[in-house]
Amino acid sequence: MRLLITGGSGQLGTDLVAVARAAGHDVTAPSSDEMDLRQGDAVLAAVSAAAPEVIVHAAAFTAVDRCETEVELAEAINVGGTGHIVDAARSVGARVLYVSTDYVFDGTKPEAYLETDPTNPKSVYGRTKLEGESRLGPEDTAVRTSWVVGAHGNNMVKTILRLAGQHPELSFVSDQRGHPTFTADLAQLLCHLAADPLPGVVHATNQGAVSWFEFAQAVLEAAGEDPQRVKPVTTAELTPPRPAPRPENSVLDNAALRNAGRPLLGDFRESLGPVVKTLLGEQCQE
Ligand SMILES: NC(=O)c1ccc[n+]([C@@H]2O[C@H](COP(=O)([O-])OP(=O)(O)OC[C@H]3O[C@@H](n4cnc5c(N)ncnc54)[C@H](OP(=O)(O)O)[C@@H]3O)[C@@H](O)[C@H]2O)c1
């Protein structure tokens, strides 16, 4: 298929471009210089030239805390930019797979969130990503994911390994729970959904709900380090407090995929080991 991927330089996009090309798709992945989402003309020109059948829209302003103060930029990229992508997709008859987020929820539900649960974002990032969802048409899919980690870009696995190399003891919050989701696994699912559409809202995460504290322990264990070096703290104890509120419960039930008989992503622990090995190898070379 002809795919156009936005955000191809990001942590998800890097794996997505590689996985899609390895699967034999004809992939165009314009950089933000070549196609700034804020500029409708540039988006339309790039999409018209590539004439994709599907646009996988993974680009976003993802700096959650910065979104609280750079509200106009967050709106321009996450809302306006998504509108430009959808308009351009319609002009060439393409479908859009929009990568969205667990931050559309307020995190107060005790159980895992279903696709049909009411949204109530508490941060500018979450609100603008949700408004991006509202720009989609009936043929498009909003793929909500959570706690994205992988071998590329900045993410929590890298942060945990770096901190473990610098400090004897690490602290991570034990009162925020979610599904860590590995970029290579999500990339496979996005390629599947590109070929075999499932319109509407779809939750797609690796399985295995943990707190950040438990996840940091799992990362140390995978690195052959003592997981007891990680200590639990509460969000209220973080100093300084983070500008954007995070949902306490970020666990997404992948009900739409399951009910449609689509493949679910595996347990995050199966993907953690290989990524930790890759990152430790890179650390050794530095
Ligand atoms: N990270 C998470 O934990 C998480 C959780 C749930 C959902 N998501 C969603 O998953 C997707 C991928 O996240 P990620 O962590 O891989 O993101 P990321 O590493 O921060 O990458 C963001 C990408 O967006 C591009 N971009 C930013 N502004 C742009 C603009 N004005 N025009 C064109 N491209 C622009 C960036 O290009 P440049 O590098 O050139 O700026 C980069 O390629 C996003 O939609 C995000 O909202 C992420």
mmCIF file of N, CA and C and ligand atoms in Angstrom, residues 6-14 30-33 35-38 57-63 73 77-78 98-103 125 129 143-149 152-155 183 186 212, ligand 1:
data_model
loop_
_atom_site.group_PDB
_atom_site.id
_atom_site.type_symbol
_atom_site.label_atom_id
_atom_site.label_comp_id
_atom_site.label_asym_id
_atom_site.label_seq_id
_atom_site.Cartn_x
_atom_site.Cartn_y
_atom_site.Cartn_z
ATOM 1 N N THR A 6 3.237 10.650 9.200
ATOM 2 C CA THR A 6 3.714 11.901 9.816
ATOM 3 C C THR A 6 4.455 11.543 11.102
ATOM 4 N N GLY A 7 5.379 12.406 11.487
ATOM 5 C CA GLY A 7 6.134 12.149 12.724
ATOM 6 C C GLY A 7 7.139 11.022 12.576
ATOM 7 N N GLY A 8 7.615 10.826 11.352
ATOM 8 C CA GLY A 8 8.522 9.704 11.077
ATOM 9 C C GLY A 8 9.853 9.786 11.797
ATOM 10 N N SER A 9 10.196 10.976 12.328
ATOM 11 C CA SER A 9 11.463 11.098 13.066
ATOM 12 C C SER A 9 11.270 10.857 14.562
ATOM 13 N N GLY A 10 10.030 10.681 15.011
ATOM 14 C CA GLY A 10 9.752 10.518 16.437
ATOM 15 C C GLY A 10 10.026 9.102 16.915
ATOM 16 N N GLN A 11 9.784 8.868 18.203
ATOM 17 C CA GLN A 11 10.110 7.531 18.739
ATOM 18 C C GLN A 11 9.196 6.452 18.137
ATOM 19 N N LEU A 12 7.904 6.718 18.009
ATOM 20 C CA LEU A 12 7.026 5.749 17.346
ATOM 21 C C LEU A 12 7.289 5.743 15.840
ATOM 22 N N GLY A 13 7.380 6.942 15.254
ATOM 23 C CA GLY A 13 7.514 7.053 13.805
ATOM 24 C C GLY A 13 8.740 6.344 13.254
ATOM 25 N N THR A 14 9.843 6.381 13.995
ATOM 26 C CA THR A 14 11.068 5.733 13.509
ATOM 27 C C THR A 14 10.833 4.241 13.306
ATOM 28 N N PRO A 30 7.415 12.544 5.201
ATOM 29 C CA PRO A 30 7.990 13.887 5.140
ATOM 30 C C PRO A 30 8.393 14.384 6.542
ATOM 31 N N SER A 31 9.519 15.087 6.600
ATOM 32 C CA SER A 31 9.956 15.648 7.887
ATOM 33 C C SER A 31 9.108 16.873 8.212
ATOM 34 N N SER A 32 9.265 17.386 9.431
ATOM 35 C CA SER A 32 8.492 18.582 9.814
ATOM 36 C C SER A 32 8.955 19.801 9.019
ATOM 37 N N ASP A 33 10.192 19.764 8.512
ATOM 38 C CA ASP A 33 10.653 20.866 7.640
ATOM 39 C C ASP A 33 9.958 20.790 6.287
ATOM 40 N N MET A 35 7.089 19.253 5.654
ATOM 41 C CA MET A 35 5.628 19.353 5.780
ATOM 42 C C MET A 35 5.285 19.742 7.221
ATOM 43 N N ASP A 36 5.215 21.064 7.446
ATOM 44 C CA ASP A 36 4.830 21.549 8.772
ATOM 45 C C ASP A 36 3.313 21.435 8.889
ATOM 46 N N LEU A 37 2.874 20.679 9.877
ATOM 47 C CA LEU A 37 1.434 20.412 10.033
ATOM 48 C C LEU A 37 0.601 21.680 10.184
ATOM 49 N N ARG A 38 1.248 22.748 10.630
ATOM 50 C CA ARG A 38 0.498 23.989 10.867
ATOM 51 C C ARG A 38 0.144 24.695 9.561
ATOM 52 N N HIS A 57 -1.038 9.156 11.039
ATOM 53 C CA HIS A 57 -0.725 10.489 11.579
ATOM 54 C C HIS A 57 -0.192 10.337 13.013
ATOM 55 N N ALA A 58 1.134 10.196 13.103
ATOM 56 C CA ALA A 58 1.774 9.979 14.418
ATOM 57 C C ALA A 58 2.422 11.243 14.957
ATOM 58 N N ALA A 59 2.486 12.310 14.144
ATOM 59 C CA ALA A 59 3.135 13.544 14.608
ATOM 60 C C ALA A 59 2.226 14.283 15.582
ATOM 61 N N ALA A 60 2.836 14.899 16.561
ATOM 62 C CA ALA A 60 2.081 15.714 17.516
ATOM 63 C C ALA A 60 3.059 16.566 18.303
ATOM 64 N N PHE A 61 2.536 17.581 18.972
ATOM 65 C CA PHE A 61 3.317 18.306 19.982
ATOM 66 C C PHE A 61 3.138 17.495 21.262
ATOM 67 N N THR A 62 4.150 16.706 21.606
ATOM 68 C CA THR A 62 4.008 15.689 22.667
ATOM 69 C C THR A 62 4.606 16.107 24.014
ATOM 70 N N ALA A 63 5.184 17.317 24.065
ATOM 71 C CA ALA A 63 5.795 17.763 25.330
ATOM 72 C C ALA A 63 4.671 18.177 26.278
ATOM 73 N N LEU A 73 0.520 26.797 20.413
ATOM 74 C CA LEU A 73 1.313 25.871 19.598
ATOM 75 C C LEU A 73 0.693 24.467 19.648
ATOM 76 N N ILE A 77 -0.733 22.547 16.303
ATOM 77 C CA ILE A 77 -0.189 21.274 15.797
ATOM 78 C C ILE A 77 -1.198 20.135 16.002
ATOM 79 N N ASN A 78 -1.703 19.996 17.223
ATOM 80 C CA ASN A 78 -2.507 18.807 17.536
ATOM 81 C C ASN A 78 -3.939 18.881 17.008
ATOM 82 N N TYR A 98 -5.108 7.956 13.136
ATOM 83 C CA TYR A 98 -4.605 9.039 13.993
ATOM 84 C C TYR A 98 -4.172 8.438 15.326
ATOM 85 N N VAL A 99 -2.922 8.666 15.697
ATOM 86 C CA VAL A 99 -2.440 8.107 16.969
ATOM 87 C C VAL A 99 -2.838 9.057 18.095
ATOM 88 N N SER A 100 -3.695 8.572 18.992
ATOM 89 C CA SER A 100 -4.185 9.401 20.091
ATOM 90 C C SER A 100 -3.710 8.817 21.431
ATOM 91 N N THR A 101 -4.291 9.279 22.507
ATOM 92 C CA THR A 101 -3.661 9.088 23.819
ATOM 93 C C THR A 101 -4.633 8.753 24.945
ATOM 94 N N ASP A 102 -4.101 8.097 25.967
ATOM 95 C CA ASP A 102 -4.831 7.841 27.213
ATOM 96 C C ASP A 102 -5.160 9.141 27.956
ATOM 97 N N TYR A 103 -4.449 10.240 27.642
ATOM 98 C CA TYR A 103 -4.666 11.506 28.359
ATOM 99 C C TYR A 103 -6.011 12.147 28.025
ATOM 100 N N TYR A 125 -2.484 19.086 26.634
ATOM 101 C CA TYR A 125 -2.102 18.033 25.685
ATOM 102 C C TYR A 125 -3.297 17.101 25.425
ATOM 103 N N LYS A 129 -5.324 16.706 21.890
ATOM 104 C CA LYS A 129 -5.328 15.417 21.181
ATOM 105 C C LYS A 129 -6.778 14.957 20.969
ATOM 106 N N VAL A 143 -6.457 5.757 17.075
ATOM 107 C CA VAL A 143 -5.821 4.655 17.803
ATOM 108 C C VAL A 143 -5.227 5.231 19.086
ATOM 109 N N ARG A 144 -5.942 5.042 20.198
ATOM 110 C CA ARG A 144 -5.425 5.575 21.472
ATOM 111 C C ARG A 144 -4.430 4.596 22.072
ATOM 112 N N THR A 145 -3.259 5.117 22.420
ATOM 113 C CA THR A 145 -2.257 4.270 23.042
ATOM 114 C C THR A 145 -1.753 4.941 24.317
ATOM 115 N N SER A 146 -0.800 4.325 25.004
ATOM 116 C CA SER A 146 -0.347 4.874 26.289
ATOM 117 C C SER A 146 1.111 4.520 26.541
ATOM 118 N N TRP A 147 1.784 5.369 27.319
ATOM 119 C CA TRP A 147 3.124 5.094 27.857
ATOM 120 C C TRP A 147 4.049 4.521 26.771
ATOM 121 N N VAL A 148 4.189 5.275 25.683
ATOM 122 C CA VAL A 148 4.941 4.791 24.518
ATOM 123 C C VAL A 148 6.450 4.757 24.822
ATOM 124 N N VAL A 149 7.048 3.624 24.607
ATOM 125 C CA VAL A 149 8.491 3.453 24.830
ATOM 126 C C VAL A 149 9.085 2.624 23.689
ATOM 127 N N HIS A 152 14.094 4.273 20.242
ATOM 128 C CA HIS A 152 14.470 5.548 19.628
ATOM 129 C C HIS A 152 13.876 6.717 20.409
ATOM 130 N N GLY A 153 14.547 7.876 20.292
ATOM 131 C CA GLY A 153 14.016 9.086 20.915
ATOM 132 C C GLY A 153 14.104 9.034 22.427
ATOM 133 N N ASN A 154 13.461 10.022 23.053
ATOM 134 C CA ASN A 154 13.476 10.090 24.516
ATOM 135 C C ASN A 154 12.299 9.332 25.077
ATOM 136 N N ASN A 155 12.557 8.431 26.003
ATOM 137 C CA ASN A 155 11.421 7.781 26.657
ATOM 138 C C ASN A 155 11.838 7.240 28.012
ATOM 139 N N THR A 183 7.016 0.645 20.812
ATOM 140 C CA THR A 183 6.821 1.220 19.474
ATOM 141 C C THR A 183 6.810 0.156 18.380
ATOM 142 N N LEU A 186 3.401 -1.581 18.468
ATOM 143 C CA LEU A 186 2.327 -0.702 17.994
ATOM 144 C C LEU A 186 2.447 -0.472 16.486
ATOM 145 N N TRP A 212 4.358 3.252 37.407
ATOM 146 C CA TRP A 212 5.706 3.620 36.933
ATOM 147 C C TRP A 212 6.763 2.996 37.841
HETATM 148 N N1 LIG B 1 4.923 9.278 24.083
HETATM 149 C C1 LIG B 1 3.874 8.729 24.677
HETATM 150 O O1 LIG B 1 3.956 8.207 25.793
HETATM 151 C C2 LIG B 1 2.528 8.725 23.970
HETATM 152 C C3 LIG B 1 1.420 8.177 24.644
HETATM 153 C C4 LIG B 1 0.183 8.156 23.985
HETATM 154 C C5 LIG B 1 0.068 8.654 22.700
HETATM 155 N N2 LIG B 1 1.157 9.193 22.082
HETATM 156 C C6 LIG B 1 0.993 9.718 20.718
HETATM 157 O O2 LIG B 1 1.791 8.912 19.880
HETATM 158 C C7 LIG B 1 2.287 9.683 18.792
HETATM 159 C C8 LIG B 1 3.789 9.503 18.676
HETATM 160 O O3 LIG B 1 4.397 9.922 19.896
HETATM 161 P P1 LIG B 1 5.989 9.950 20.052
HETATM 162 O O4 LIG B 1 6.280 9.832 21.495
HETATM 163 O O5 LIG B 1 6.592 9.016 19.064
HETATM 164 O O6 LIG B 1 6.302 11.460 19.595
HETATM 165 P P2 LIG B 1 7.700 12.186 19.462
HETATM 166 O O7 LIG B 1 8.833 11.258 19.624
HETATM 167 O O8 LIG B 1 7.641 13.412 20.327
HETATM 168 O O9 LIG B 1 7.693 12.660 17.923
HETATM 169 C C9 LIG B 1 6.810 13.663 17.517
HETATM 170 C C10 LIG B 1 6.905 13.783 16.015
HETATM 171 O O10 LIG B 1 6.017 14.815 15.595
HETATM 172 C C11 LIG B 1 6.717 15.666 14.681
HETATM 173 N N3 LIG B 1 6.178 17.019 14.714
HETATM 174 C C12 LIG B 1 6.063 17.844 15.788
HETATM 175 N N4 LIG B 1 5.585 19.038 15.388
HETATM 176 C C13 LIG B 1 5.376 18.951 14.054
HETATM 177 C C14 LIG B 1 4.899 19.863 13.070
HETATM 178 N N5 LIG B 1 4.530 21.133 13.382
HETATM 179 N N6 LIG B 1 4.813 19.437 11.788
HETATM 180 C C15 LIG B 1 5.188 18.174 11.441
HETATM 181 N N7 LIG B 1 5.654 17.265 12.331
HETATM 182 C C16 LIG B 1 5.745 17.671 13.616
HETATM 183 C C17 LIG B 1 8.147 15.650 15.166
HETATM 184 O O11 LIG B 1 9.022 16.071 14.135
HETATM 185 P P3 LIG B 1 10.384 16.885 14.530
HETATM 186 O O12 LIG B 1 11.234 15.898 15.279
HETATM 187 O O13 LIG B 1 10.964 17.288 13.235
HETATM 188 O O14 LIG B 1 9.941 18.014 15.382
HETATM 189 C C18 LIG B 1 8.312 14.165 15.511
HETATM 190 O O15 LIG B 1 8.629 13.428 14.355
HETATM 191 C C19 LIG B 1 1.837 11.126 19.052
HETATM 192 O O16 LIG B 1 0.703 11.391 18.288
HETATM 193 C C20 LIG B 1 1.481 11.140 20.521
HETATM 194 O O17 LIG B 1 0.486 12.100 20.816
HETATM 195 C C21 LIG B 1 2.386 9.236 22.682
#
